[in-house]
Amino acid sequence: MASNTPIATALALHKAGRLDEAEAAYREVLAADGRDAQALHLLGLVLLHKQDITAGIRCIRDSIECGGPVPQRLLDLGSACRAVGDLDAAESAFRDALDRAPSFAPAWSGLGGLLRQRGRLAAAIAALERSLQHAPNDPRARLQLASLRAESGDLEGAESGYRSVIAQAPRTGAASIGLGDLLARMGRAADAEAVYRKGLSADPESPDLLAALGECLSASGRLAEAETVLRRALALQPGHVRGWFNLGKTLIEADRLDEEFLDAWLVFPGPTPPLVRAAAIRHVKRSPGYCSLLQDRDGAGGTGQMDLESAPAREFLTHRILYRLLRQGIVDDLDLELLLTDVRRSILLSVDDPSSMLDFLCGLAELCFHNEYVWAESADESEAADRLAARVDECLSGAGAATAAEVALLAAYRPLHRLVNRGDLLKQRHEIEGYARILRQQIAEPDEES
């Protein structure tokens, strides 16, 4: 390809990572010839890199239509379709590439990964073996094959595969982690530790290797060492999932889990592991406010009425770990659930102005909404909740003003989308993030689905 052609200029921009300029240059080529297969293919790759997946796939399909089913184009089409979950189209593209070029190793690797995703491990292993027949020095294919062997139960083959990758490319942290995890799974903790440490000697700033070593040390009972290593991993990559989880486990084992760490753990993106939720519940149940309210409730002769203005009660109602738990939508502890049920009842029946409890009520409303309001209600409680619903609806029609706390309290008993005048709530300005969230959950989202 001549270096001064428009397509060469666009490709140079592409290789330099100047994607916006490359896209513009490819489009300029296509403005002159809309069926230029090379420009369509390369534009598709730029769009994929920019996460415009649908447009990228369309461009690659157009390049195949205009320039024929070249194996590289089919490979890129298969990889893009796999990325968006269209596995049938991806498999078809990979196999089409291999029909035209049986020795095209990247297509065998792509097919192997896809077959693994589909749970067809034996076929995936066979595909990776074919890939290595044609490209025996490809460390990525070797690593993928070793991982597949481990997954299929061929531990000896997996160990050999991981070691061959490490011998070929010592800085391949994924191979060291795979081998170390495999050895730990086989009960060879000392060997696993040695593998992680050797990997770190080649790449000492790898948070992945540090997190794996920390987990190994923690499992061996060397909690202080584990904590040091895991905190180093998180200093390098604050959002490291394995590091967070294993540091939390280590601190729990050492009985050193503090509120600050637990607070950060509960807002970590993704589903909350049961271990985290259990630790949070234990933390709340150790608090003075929880213990005081239990005594208060039990001393009330089983009526469930409590003094929610006391200092211990305030400590409970503003407990930030409790608030995080409520927002999770799951409190799988019967004692805590029963206490929350009684607190809700006391607020409804005994507190004239719950405005100071707004944050707690917003969290409680989220919990009750997610558990579909399964908590038991006494007869007087149900009547009071119905009166509150009628009053809020009446206020929304212009007959008064309902406070955010009253709305949140109602949301802890009845879903707000049942209100006749619910739309008026969404028109209001809501500076409290928790309050705005329950309005979205209980009004905006249900209305959009209906």
XYZ file of C-alpha atoms in Angstrom, residues 27-426:
400
model
C -15.403 8.230 5.784
C -13.670 10.543 3.324
C -12.463 7.491 1.390
C -15.980 6.062 1.435
C -17.448 9.351 0.254
C -15.453 8.831 -2.933
C -16.217 5.099 -3.170
C -18.898 3.764 -0.867
C -18.010 0.159 -1.762
C -14.335 0.329 -0.758
C -14.179 -2.940 1.210
C -10.929 -2.121 3.008
C -12.195 1.256 4.197
C -15.482 -0.301 5.330
C -13.636 -3.005 7.274
C -11.227 -0.605 8.954
C -13.974 1.893 9.733
C -15.860 -0.963 11.374
C -12.848 -1.674 13.607
C -12.605 1.992 14.609
C -16.296 2.040 15.512
C -15.896 -1.144 17.561
C -13.010 0.456 19.467
C -15.253 3.453 20.119
C -17.960 1.087 21.470
C -20.358 1.857 18.618
C -20.841 -1.883 18.248
C -23.939 -1.978 16.068
C -22.476 0.418 13.488
C -19.133 -1.413 13.607
C -20.732 -4.772 12.858
C -22.747 -3.244 10.042
C -19.603 -1.815 8.431
C -17.778 -5.153 8.624
C -20.772 -6.951 7.116
C -20.803 -4.352 4.318
C -17.082 -4.913 3.733
C -17.733 -8.640 3.320
C -20.578 -7.948 0.926
C -18.455 -5.568 -1.135
C -15.086 -7.294 -0.989
C -15.896 -10.908 -0.295
C -15.576 -13.174 2.765
C -11.911 -12.565 3.515
C -10.932 -14.632 6.621
C -9.728 -11.590 8.609
C -13.026 -9.797 8.038
C -14.941 -12.909 9.091
C -12.755 -13.190 12.210
C -13.446 -9.583 13.183
C -17.149 -10.064 12.507
C -17.203 -13.171 14.708
C -15.388 -11.401 17.538
C -17.773 -8.434 17.397
C -20.880 -10.642 17.309
C -19.559 -12.623 20.259
C -18.995 -9.407 22.199
C -22.677 -8.464 21.861
C -23.901 -11.978 22.697
C -24.940 -13.053 19.189
C -23.232 -16.416 19.550
C -24.888 -18.082 16.573
C -23.674 -15.362 14.211
C -20.232 -15.422 15.822
C -19.854 -19.178 15.443
C -21.028 -19.005 11.838
C -18.438 -16.301 11.064
C -15.567 -18.206 12.714
C -16.449 -21.425 10.899
C -16.838 -19.573 7.607
C -13.330 -18.154 8.058
C -11.954 -21.636 8.740
C -13.717 -23.113 5.735
C -11.758 -20.634 3.622
C -8.495 -20.795 5.584
C -8.206 -24.007 7.659
C -4.803 -22.947 9.027
C -5.984 -19.516 10.231
C -5.013 -19.882 13.893
C -6.828 -16.768 15.251
C -10.138 -18.126 13.973
C -9.518 -21.427 15.768
C -8.785 -19.461 18.959
C -11.922 -17.365 18.517
C -14.011 -20.478 17.923
C -12.473 -22.126 20.986
C -13.403 -19.193 23.197
C -16.935 -19.167 21.850
C -17.403 -22.924 22.347
C -16.174 -22.534 25.903
C -18.759 -19.807 26.429
C -21.393 -22.259 25.188
C -20.251 -24.912 27.660
C -18.843 -27.239 24.975
C -15.496 -27.765 26.681
C -14.279 -30.786 24.706
C -14.939 -29.043 21.402
C -13.330 -25.848 22.716
C -10.184 -27.752 23.722
C -10.022 -29.365 20.276
C -10.315 -25.942 18.619
C -7.498 -24.487 20.757
C -5.323 -27.498 19.978
C -5.880 -26.869 16.264
C -4.939 -23.223 16.793
C -1.648 -24.235 18.394
C -0.898 -26.669 15.587
C -0.772 -23.685 13.254
C 0.681 -21.120 15.698
C 2.602 -23.113 18.340
C 4.201 -20.020 19.901
C 0.972 -18.143 20.619
C 1.016 -17.652 24.423
C -2.609 -16.451 24.509
C -3.861 -19.661 22.912
C -1.678 -21.718 25.271
C -3.063 -19.818 28.247
C -6.643 -20.262 27.075
C -6.052 -23.995 26.538
C -4.522 -24.418 30.009
C -7.518 -22.661 31.542
C -9.881 -24.915 29.593
C -8.037 -28.023 30.768
C -8.366 -26.859 34.375
C -12.051 -26.200 33.871
C -12.571 -29.646 32.374
C -10.795 -31.375 35.271
C -7.509 -32.182 33.500
C -5.395 -30.687 36.297
C -2.118 -32.252 35.191
C -2.559 -30.983 31.633
C -3.538 -27.557 32.941
C -0.464 -27.331 35.182
C 1.808 -28.275 32.308
C 0.105 -25.727 30.051
C 0.407 -22.873 32.532
C 4.074 -23.655 33.165
C 4.820 -23.644 29.429
C 3.262 -20.170 29.122
C 5.284 -18.860 32.072
C 8.490 -20.318 30.619
C 7.765 -18.612 27.308
C 6.507 -15.285 28.730
C 7.404 -14.812 32.432
C 5.461 -11.540 32.694
C 2.162 -13.224 31.752
C 0.487 -12.615 35.088
C -2.669 -14.456 34.081
C -0.640 -17.665 33.671
C 0.960 -17.274 37.115
C -2.439 -16.598 38.642
C -4.008 -19.523 36.807
C -1.235 -21.885 37.909
C -1.216 -20.597 41.476
C -4.997 -20.869 41.763
C -4.826 -24.388 40.338
C -2.170 -25.455 42.851
C -4.159 -23.920 45.711
C -7.224 -25.839 44.506
C -5.090 -29.015 44.593
C -4.122 -28.318 48.222
C -0.563 -27.286 47.353
C -0.627 -23.917 49.125
C 3.152 -23.568 49.460
C 3.645 -24.230 45.750
C 0.895 -21.738 44.908
C 2.550 -19.059 47.046
C 5.877 -19.696 45.331
C 4.253 -19.266 41.905
C 2.601 -15.976 42.885
C 5.853 -14.642 44.336
C 7.831 -15.652 41.236
C 5.229 -13.862 39.113
C 5.625 -10.769 41.271
C 9.396 -10.879 40.862
C 8.751 -10.383 37.131
C 5.902 -7.898 37.609
C 6.026 -6.461 41.156
C 3.283 -3.878 40.541
C 0.596 -6.369 39.443
C -2.545 -5.896 41.587
C -3.894 -9.187 40.228
C -0.902 -11.161 41.477
C -0.876 -9.310 44.790
C -4.569 -10.057 45.317
C -3.988 -13.738 44.525
C -1.015 -13.922 46.900
C -3.020 -12.166 49.605
C -5.831 -14.686 49.249
C -3.318 -17.535 49.535
C -1.750 -16.059 52.658
C -5.165 -15.460 54.213
C -6.249 -19.038 53.530
C -3.048 -20.198 55.249
C -3.913 -18.192 58.368
C -1.174 -15.598 57.879
C -3.631 -12.758 58.278
C -1.250 -9.871 58.995
C 0.854 -10.664 55.925
C -2.285 -11.085 53.847
C -3.633 -7.706 54.931
C -0.387 -5.954 53.993
C -0.300 -7.563 50.538
C -3.981 -6.945 49.837
C -3.818 -3.295 50.891
C -0.900 -2.883 48.502
C -3.019 -4.380 45.694
C -5.811 -1.913 46.446
C -3.392 1.000 46.609
C -2.366 0.116 43.052
C -5.936 -0.495 41.867
C -8.576 0.795 44.300
C -11.422 -0.962 42.498
C -9.849 -4.424 42.412
C -12.692 -6.852 43.119
C -10.616 -9.833 44.269
C -8.491 -7.556 46.440
C -11.527 -5.983 48.109
C -13.233 -9.278 48.744
C -10.190 -11.017 50.182
C -9.146 -8.067 52.316
C -12.662 -8.046 53.733
C -12.488 -11.783 54.428
C -9.094 -11.340 56.058
C -10.292 -8.519 58.293
C -13.323 -10.576 59.299
C -11.071 -13.528 60.197
C -8.865 -11.199 62.232
C -11.932 -9.541 63.815
C -10.620 -6.188 62.612
C -13.346 -5.183 60.188
C -13.993 -1.497 60.846
C -16.996 0.596 59.858
C -15.090 2.655 57.318
C -14.003 -0.388 55.316
C -17.421 -2.013 55.586
C -19.112 1.198 54.440
C -16.922 1.301 51.318
C -17.430 -2.433 50.729
C -21.217 -2.107 50.726
C -21.196 0.505 47.961
C -18.766 -1.454 45.791
C -20.269 -1.915 42.302
C -22.048 -5.172 41.558
C -23.998 -7.660 43.665
C -23.110 -7.770 47.352
C -21.709 -11.181 48.363
C -23.535 -12.881 51.271
C -20.299 -12.702 53.273
C -20.361 -8.904 53.099
C -24.025 -8.669 54.027
C -23.539 -11.037 56.971
C -20.601 -8.969 58.223
C -22.662 -5.783 57.942
C -25.561 -7.312 59.863
C -23.216 -8.464 62.629
C -21.778 -4.946 62.801
C -25.226 -3.362 63.138
C -26.312 -5.882 65.778
C -23.254 -5.020 67.870
C -24.146 -1.326 67.911
C -25.388 0.314 71.146
C -28.481 1.595 69.376
C -29.574 -1.867 68.259
C -29.053 -3.361 71.723
C -30.864 -0.479 73.419
C -33.871 -0.688 71.099
C -34.126 -4.423 71.706
C -34.312 -3.799 75.437
C -36.769 -0.954 74.910
C -39.036 -3.128 72.781
C -38.889 -6.116 75.115
C -39.610 -3.861 78.088
C -42.741 -2.516 76.409
C -44.629 -5.705 77.111
C -44.552 -6.923 73.520
C -46.428 -3.888 72.147
C -43.525 -2.946 69.891
C -43.725 0.697 71.026
C -40.316 2.305 71.480
C -38.886 5.674 72.401
C -37.386 6.718 69.099
C -36.267 10.114 70.409
C -33.630 8.633 72.735
C -29.937 8.960 71.928
C -29.465 5.189 71.348
C -32.483 5.128 69.021
C -31.054 8.052 67.083
C -27.767 6.193 66.794
C -29.624 3.240 65.281
C -31.731 5.328 62.920
C -28.676 7.140 61.558
C -26.358 4.125 61.452
C -24.668 4.381 58.052
C -24.066 0.612 57.733
C -27.738 -0.044 58.464
C -28.642 2.487 55.779
C -26.369 0.718 53.269
C -28.040 -2.582 54.162
C -31.521 -1.192 53.682
C -30.567 0.080 50.243
C -29.342 -3.394 49.313
C -32.964 -4.564 49.532
C -32.062 -7.678 51.549
C -31.854 -8.096 55.319
C -31.596 -11.843 55.775
C -31.568 -11.842 59.566
C -34.788 -12.521 61.423
C -33.907 -10.597 64.602
C -32.949 -7.447 62.703
C -35.984 -7.763 60.443
C -38.334 -8.050 63.422
C -36.780 -5.006 65.056
C -37.127 -3.006 61.851
C -40.768 -4.077 61.652
C -41.375 -2.723 65.138
C -39.467 0.489 64.431
C -41.620 1.061 61.369
C -44.757 0.516 63.425
C -43.588 2.896 66.172
C -42.831 5.646 63.654
C -46.233 5.279 62.029
C -48.247 5.156 65.255
C -46.213 7.296 67.642
C -44.121 9.897 65.813
C -45.951 13.084 64.886
C -43.221 14.523 62.660
C -40.743 11.967 61.239
C -38.838 14.559 59.192
C -35.616 14.010 61.123
C -35.796 10.326 60.145
C -36.008 10.922 56.385
C -32.816 9.104 55.383
C -33.754 6.054 57.457
C -37.289 6.052 56.050
C -35.982 6.251 52.480
C -33.768 3.224 53.096
C -36.611 1.386 54.825
C -38.913 2.158 51.898
C -36.391 0.654 49.483
C -36.133 -2.482 51.585
C -39.890 -2.915 51.927
C -40.448 -2.268 48.229
C -37.857 -4.880 47.260
C -39.289 -7.460 49.678
C -42.778 -6.746 48.279
C -44.134 -5.563 51.630
C -44.135 -9.005 53.229
C -43.796 -7.729 56.809
C -46.786 -8.364 59.046
C -49.022 -5.442 60.014
C -51.312 -5.136 63.014
C -54.889 -4.026 62.394
C -54.312 -0.527 63.820
C -51.132 -0.261 61.749
C -52.967 -1.125 58.516
C -55.673 1.427 59.276
C -53.051 4.105 59.980
C -51.158 3.286 56.765
C -54.388 3.546 54.754
C -55.190 6.915 56.369
C -51.682 8.131 55.565
C -52.097 7.062 51.914
C -55.417 8.911 51.661
C -53.937 12.030 53.245
C -50.891 12.081 50.946
C -53.110 11.623 47.888
C -55.396 14.400 49.113
C -52.430 16.707 49.646
C -51.208 16.000 46.149
C -54.568 17.073 44.785
C -53.969 20.520 46.294
C -55.583 20.149 49.694
C -52.389 20.611 51.694
C -48.724 19.638 51.709
C -47.280 16.212 52.449
C -43.709 16.186 53.701
C -41.023 14.039 52.103
C -40.816 12.048 55.340
C -44.550 11.271 55.226
C -44.227 10.110 51.627
C -41.184 7.963 52.508
C -43.028 6.465 55.494
C -45.969 5.646 53.255
C -43.549 4.083 50.743
C -42.420 1.727 53.505
C -46.010 0.405 53.698
C -47.569 0.818 50.256
C -46.020 1.212 46.780
C -46.325 4.828 45.723
C -47.477 3.971 42.199
C -50.897 3.198 43.721
C -51.411 6.880 44.516
C -53.942 8.510 42.212
C -51.986 11.775 42.057
C -48.515 10.157 42.048
C -47.400 12.136 38.985
C -47.342 15.336 40.997
C -44.596 13.914 43.220
C -42.279 13.546 40.233
